[in-house]
Amino acid sequence: MTALGTPRLHLRVTTSTNDRARELAQAGAPHGTLLTATEQTAGRGRQGRTWTAPAGRALLMSIVLRETPALLPLAAALAVAEVAGGDARIKWPNDVLVDERKVAGILAEARVQEGWAVVGIGLNVALRVEDLPAELHATAGTLGLSPADVEPTLQRLLGALERALALDDAALLDAYRARDGLRGREVRWAGGRGRAAGIDGAGRLVVELPKGGRTALNAGEVHLER
Ligand code: BTN
């Protein structure tokens, strides 16, 4: 596989870099093709949410991959956490937190039958939390760098992504577990609540249930109780 980030298309403004990258993937773009934007007008998040970032202050990127490993969302989270710093933690499956605040979100979309995946990453490199909509002020975070750091951060992230994608599943999961921000904490999700007990060999979140027993979540969203 070739290096990530080539070819690269940078757009000053677009609706969503994931949408552009999906179009390129469907048109046959090679592994590693990179889409970046200074600004998105319709950035998309997981679970049908929107993703907001002031122009020029966040890394907004999507990368086309011609492989779709099952643990891709976790590999991307590990790479972003590495770039976000030693204190960064991952909230399963792939929110990256610093000081309990979300500094990055990842939207991985794949068409296994068509042989492509798109990994979209929004990383709040130089964002000022007060510039975000008020409803995000309590939860959003930032790396606190300057707009000039967005491009160097992208270059570091491409390297981290390559390294994470080269790991075998066991090594990837070990590194991910070292950043697990949920372990031991009370969580709830659409189907219940319990205490997070780590990540299993398939990348699922294991939860100890209040009445005993365990379950493993393989998709969706969990919320921290406290
Ligand atoms: C989430 O946490 O809900 C995922 C957010 C993903 C946002 C990034 S920004 C770049 C790329 N383009 C998009 O429309 N979404 C992803």
CSV table of C-alpha atoms and ligand atoms in Angstrom, one decimal:
chain,number,residue,atom,x,y,z
A,1,MET,CA,0.0,0.0,0.0
A,2,THR,CA,1.2,3.5,-0.8
A,3,ALA,CA,1.7,6.3,1.7
A,4,LEU,CA,-1.3,8.1,3.1
A,5,GLY,CA,-1.9,11.7,1.9
A,6,THR,CA,-1.2,11.3,-1.8
A,7,PRO,CA,-2.9,12.5,-4.0
A,8,ARG,CA,-4.2,15.4,-1.9
A,9,LEU,CA,-7.0,17.8,-2.7
A,10,HIS,CA,-7.5,20.8,-0.5
A,11,LEU,CA,-10.7,22.8,-0.7
A,12,ARG,CA,-11.1,26.2,0.9
A,13,VAL,CA,-14.8,25.4,1.6
A,14,THR,CA,-16.9,22.3,1.0
A,15,THR,CA,-20.0,20.7,2.4
A,16,SER,CA,-18.3,17.7,4.0
A,17,THR,CA,-14.8,16.3,3.3
A,18,ASN,CA,-16.3,12.8,3.9
A,19,ASP,CA,-18.8,13.4,1.1
A,20,ARG,CA,-16.1,14.5,-1.3
A,21,ALA,CA,-13.9,11.6,-0.3
A,22,ARG,CA,-16.7,9.1,-0.8
A,23,GLU,CA,-17.3,10.5,-4.3
A,24,LEU,CA,-13.6,10.1,-5.1
A,25,ALA,CA,-13.5,6.5,-3.6
A,26,GLN,CA,-16.5,5.5,-5.8
A,27,ALA,CA,-14.7,7.1,-8.8
A,28,GLY,CA,-11.7,4.9,-8.2
A,29,ALA,CA,-9.3,7.1,-6.2
A,30,PRO,CA,-6.3,5.2,-4.9
A,31,HIS,CA,-5.5,4.2,-1.4
A,32,GLY,CA,-4.3,7.2,0.6
A,33,THR,CA,-6.1,9.9,-1.3
A,34,LEU,CA,-6.6,12.8,1.1
A,35,LEU,CA,-9.3,15.5,1.2
A,36,THR,CA,-8.8,18.5,3.5
A,37,ALA,CA,-10.8,21.7,3.9
A,38,THR,CA,-10.4,25.0,5.6
A,39,GLU,CA,-14.2,25.1,6.3
A,40,GLN,CA,-17.2,22.7,6.0
A,41,THR,CA,-20.7,23.9,5.6
A,42,ALA,CA,-22.3,20.6,6.3
A,43,GLY,CA,-19.8,18.6,8.4
A,44,ARG,CA,-21.2,15.3,9.5
A,45,GLY,CA,-20.7,13.4,12.7
A,46,ARG,CA,-21.7,10.0,14.0
A,47,GLN,CA,-25.3,9.1,14.8
A,48,GLY,CA,-26.5,11.6,12.2
A,49,ARG,CA,-25.1,14.6,14.1
A,50,THR,CA,-23.6,17.7,12.6
A,51,TRP,CA,-19.9,18.6,13.1
A,52,THR,CA,-19.1,22.3,13.5
A,53,ALA,CA,-15.7,24.0,13.4
A,54,PRO,CA,-14.7,27.7,12.7
A,55,ALA,CA,-12.8,28.1,9.5
A,56,GLY,CA,-9.1,27.5,9.6
A,57,ARG,CA,-9.0,26.4,13.3
A,58,ALA,CA,-9.6,22.7,13.0
A,59,LEU,CA,-8.0,19.9,11.0
A,60,LEU,CA,-10.8,18.7,8.7
A,61,MET,CA,-9.8,15.7,6.7
A,62,SER,CA,-11.0,12.6,5.1
A,63,ILE,CA,-8.8,9.8,3.7
A,64,VAL,CA,-9.7,7.1,1.2
A,65,LEU,CA,-8.5,3.6,2.1
A,66,ARG,CA,-8.6,0.6,-0.2
A,67,GLU,CA,-8.7,-1.8,2.8
A,68,THR,CA,-11.4,-2.0,5.4
A,69,PRO,CA,-10.0,-3.6,8.5
A,70,ALA,CA,-12.6,-4.4,11.1
A,71,LEU,CA,-10.8,-2.3,13.7
A,72,LEU,CA,-10.4,0.7,11.5
A,73,PRO,CA,-12.4,3.1,13.7
A,74,LEU,CA,-10.2,2.1,16.7
A,75,ALA,CA,-7.0,2.4,14.7
A,76,ALA,CA,-8.0,5.9,13.7
A,77,ALA,CA,-8.8,6.9,17.3
A,78,LEU,CA,-5.4,5.6,18.4
A,79,ALA,CA,-3.6,7.6,15.8
A,80,VAL,CA,-5.5,10.8,16.7
A,81,ALA,CA,-4.9,10.2,20.4
A,82,GLU,CA,-1.2,9.9,19.8
A,83,VAL,CA,-1.2,13.2,18.0
A,84,ALA,CA,-3.4,14.8,20.7
A,85,GLY,CA,-0.7,14.0,23.4
A,86,GLY,CA,0.2,11.7,26.2
A,87,ASP,CA,-2.9,12.7,28.3
A,88,ALA,CA,-5.4,12.1,25.5
A,89,ARG,CA,-7.9,9.3,26.2
A,90,ILE,CA,-10.3,7.5,23.9
A,91,LYS,CA,-14.0,7.3,24.7
A,92,TRP,CA,-15.1,4.1,22.9
A,93,PRO,CA,-15.4,3.8,20.0
A,94,ASN,CA,-13.5,6.8,18.7
A,95,ASP,CA,-14.0,10.1,20.5
A,96,VAL,CA,-10.7,11.5,21.6
A,97,LEU,CA,-10.7,13.4,24.9
A,98,VAL,CA,-8.2,15.7,26.6
A,99,ASP,CA,-9.2,16.7,30.2
A,100,GLU,CA,-12.5,15.0,29.6
A,101,ARG,CA,-13.3,17.3,26.7
A,102,LYS,CA,-13.8,16.0,23.2
A,103,VAL,CA,-11.0,17.4,21.0
A,104,ALA,CA,-11.6,15.1,18.0
A,105,GLY,CA,-14.3,13.1,16.3
A,106,ILE,CA,-14.0,10.3,13.7
A,107,LEU,CA,-16.5,9.3,11.1
A,108,ALA,CA,-15.5,6.0,9.4
A,109,GLU,CA,-17.7,4.9,6.5
A,110,ALA,CA,-17.0,1.8,4.5
A,111,ARG,CA,-18.4,-0.1,1.5
A,112,VAL,CA,-16.6,-3.4,1.9
A,113,GLN,CA,-18.1,-4.9,-1.3
A,114,GLU,CA,-16.9,-1.9,-3.3
A,115,GLY,CA,-13.4,-2.1,-1.6
A,116,TRP,CA,-13.2,1.3,0.0
A,117,ALA,CA,-13.4,3.0,3.3
A,118,VAL,CA,-13.3,6.7,4.2
A,119,VAL,CA,-12.0,7.9,7.5
A,120,GLY,CA,-13.1,11.4,8.3
A,121,ILE,CA,-11.4,13.2,11.2
A,122,GLY,CA,-12.2,16.6,12.8
A,123,LEU,CA,-9.4,17.6,15.2
A,124,ASN,CA,-9.8,20.8,17.1
A,125,VAL,CA,-6.2,22.0,16.7
A,126,ALA,CA,-6.6,25.8,17.3
A,127,LEU,CA,-10.3,26.1,18.0
A,128,ARG,CA,-11.5,28.4,20.8
A,129,VAL,CA,-14.3,26.6,22.5
A,130,GLU,CA,-16.2,29.9,23.0
A,131,ASP,CA,-16.5,30.1,19.1
A,132,LEU,CA,-18.6,27.0,19.0
A,133,PRO,CA,-22.3,26.9,19.5
A,134,ALA,CA,-23.3,27.3,23.2
A,135,GLU,CA,-24.5,23.7,23.5
A,136,LEU,CA,-21.0,22.4,23.0
A,137,HIS,CA,-19.2,24.7,25.5
A,138,ALA,CA,-19.4,22.2,28.3
A,139,THR,CA,-18.1,19.2,26.4
A,140,ALA,CA,-15.9,20.4,23.5
A,141,GLY,CA,-12.1,20.7,23.8
A,142,THR,CA,-9.1,22.0,21.9
A,143,LEU,CA,-5.4,21.3,21.6
A,144,GLY,CA,-5.0,25.0,22.1
A,145,LEU,CA,-2.5,25.5,19.3
A,146,SER,CA,-2.5,28.2,16.6
A,147,PRO,CA,-4.0,28.1,13.1
A,148,ALA,CA,-0.4,27.7,11.7
A,149,ASP,CA,-0.2,24.3,13.5
A,150,VAL,CA,-3.1,22.8,11.5
A,151,GLU,CA,-0.9,21.6,8.6
A,152,PRO,CA,2.0,20.2,10.8
A,153,THR,CA,-0.6,18.4,12.9
A,154,LEU,CA,-2.0,16.9,9.7
A,155,GLN,CA,1.5,15.6,8.7
A,156,ARG,CA,1.9,14.1,12.2
A,157,LEU,CA,-1.5,12.5,12.0
A,158,LEU,CA,-0.8,10.9,8.6
A,159,GLY,CA,2.3,9.2,10.1
A,160,ALA,CA,0.4,8.1,13.2
A,161,LEU,CA,-2.3,6.6,11.0
A,162,GLU,CA,0.1,4.7,8.9
A,163,ARG,CA,1.7,3.2,12.1
A,164,ALA,CA,-1.7,2.4,13.6
A,165,LEU,CA,-2.9,0.7,10.4
A,166,ALA,CA,0.3,-1.4,10.3
A,167,LEU,CA,-0.3,-2.9,13.8
A,168,ASP,CA,-1.8,-6.4,14.1
A,169,ASP,CA,-5.1,-6.6,16.0
A,170,ALA,CA,-3.5,-7.6,19.3
A,171,ALA,CA,-0.9,-4.8,19.3
A,172,LEU,CA,-3.6,-2.3,18.2
A,173,LEU,CA,-5.9,-3.3,21.0
A,174,ASP,CA,-3.1,-3.2,23.6
A,175,ALA,CA,-2.3,0.4,22.5
A,176,TYR,CA,-5.9,1.3,22.4
A,177,ARG,CA,-6.6,-0.1,25.9
A,178,ALA,CA,-3.7,2.0,27.3
A,179,ARG,CA,-5.8,5.0,26.2
A,180,ASP,CA,-9.2,3.7,27.3
A,181,GLY,CA,-11.0,6.6,29.0
A,182,LEU,CA,-14.1,4.5,29.9
A,183,ARG,CA,-12.7,1.6,31.9
A,184,GLY,CA,-14.1,1.5,35.4
A,185,ARG,CA,-16.6,4.2,34.7
A,186,GLU,CA,-20.4,4.2,34.8
A,187,VAL,CA,-21.9,4.4,31.3
A,188,ARG,CA,-25.3,4.2,29.8
A,189,TRP,CA,-26.5,3.6,26.3
A,190,ALA,CA,-29.8,3.2,24.5
A,191,GLY,CA,-30.2,-0.3,25.8
A,192,GLY,CA,-29.0,0.0,29.4
A,193,ARG,CA,-26.3,1.0,31.8
A,194,GLY,CA,-23.4,-0.5,33.7
A,195,ARG,CA,-19.7,-0.2,34.4
A,196,ALA,CA,-17.2,-0.2,31.5
A,197,ALA,CA,-14.8,-3.1,31.9
A,198,GLY,CA,-12.5,-2.7,28.9
A,199,ILE,CA,-12.3,-3.6,25.3
A,200,ASP,CA,-12.5,-7.3,24.1
A,201,GLY,CA,-10.5,-9.0,21.3
A,202,ALA,CA,-13.1,-7.9,18.7
A,203,GLY,CA,-12.9,-4.2,19.7
A,204,ARG,CA,-16.2,-4.3,21.6
A,205,LEU,CA,-16.9,-2.4,24.8
A,206,VAL,CA,-17.4,-4.8,27.7
A,207,VAL,CA,-19.8,-3.6,30.3
A,208,GLU,CA,-20.6,-5.1,33.7
A,209,LEU,CA,-24.3,-5.0,34.3
A,210,PRO,CA,-25.9,-3.7,37.5
A,211,LYS,CA,-27.6,-7.1,38.2
A,212,GLY,CA,-24.5,-9.1,37.4
A,213,GLY,CA,-23.2,-10.5,34.2
A,214,ARG,CA,-21.6,-8.7,31.3
A,215,THR,CA,-22.5,-7.6,27.8
A,216,ALA,CA,-20.3,-6.4,24.9
A,217,LEU,CA,-21.4,-3.5,22.8
A,218,ASN,CA,-20.3,-3.6,19.2
A,219,ALA,CA,-21.7,-0.3,17.8
A,220,GLY,CA,-23.4,2.8,18.9
A,221,GLU,CA,-22.9,5.5,21.4
A,222,VAL,CA,-22.3,5.4,25.2
A,223,HIS,CA,-22.6,8.3,27.6
A,224,LEU,CA,-20.7,8.7,30.8
A,225,GLU,CA,-22.9,8.8,33.8
A,226,ARG,CA,-20.5,11.0,35.8
B,1,BTN,C1,-18.3,12.5,15.6
B,1,BTN,O1,-17.6,12.5,16.6
B,1,BTN,O2,-19.5,12.5,15.6
B,1,BTN,C2,-17.5,12.4,14.3
B,1,BTN,C3,-17.2,13.7,13.7
B,1,BTN,C4,-16.4,13.6,12.4
B,1,BTN,C5,-16.1,15.0,11.8
B,1,BTN,C6,-15.2,15.0,10.6
B,1,BTN,S1,-14.7,16.6,10.1
B,1,BTN,C7,-14.0,16.0,8.7
B,1,BTN,C8,-14.9,14.9,8.2
B,1,BTN,N1,-16.0,15.4,7.3
B,1,BTN,C9,-17.2,15.3,7.9
B,1,BTN,O3,-18.2,15.7,7.4
B,1,BTN,N2,-17.1,14.6,9.1
B,1,BTN,C10,-15.7,14.3,9.4
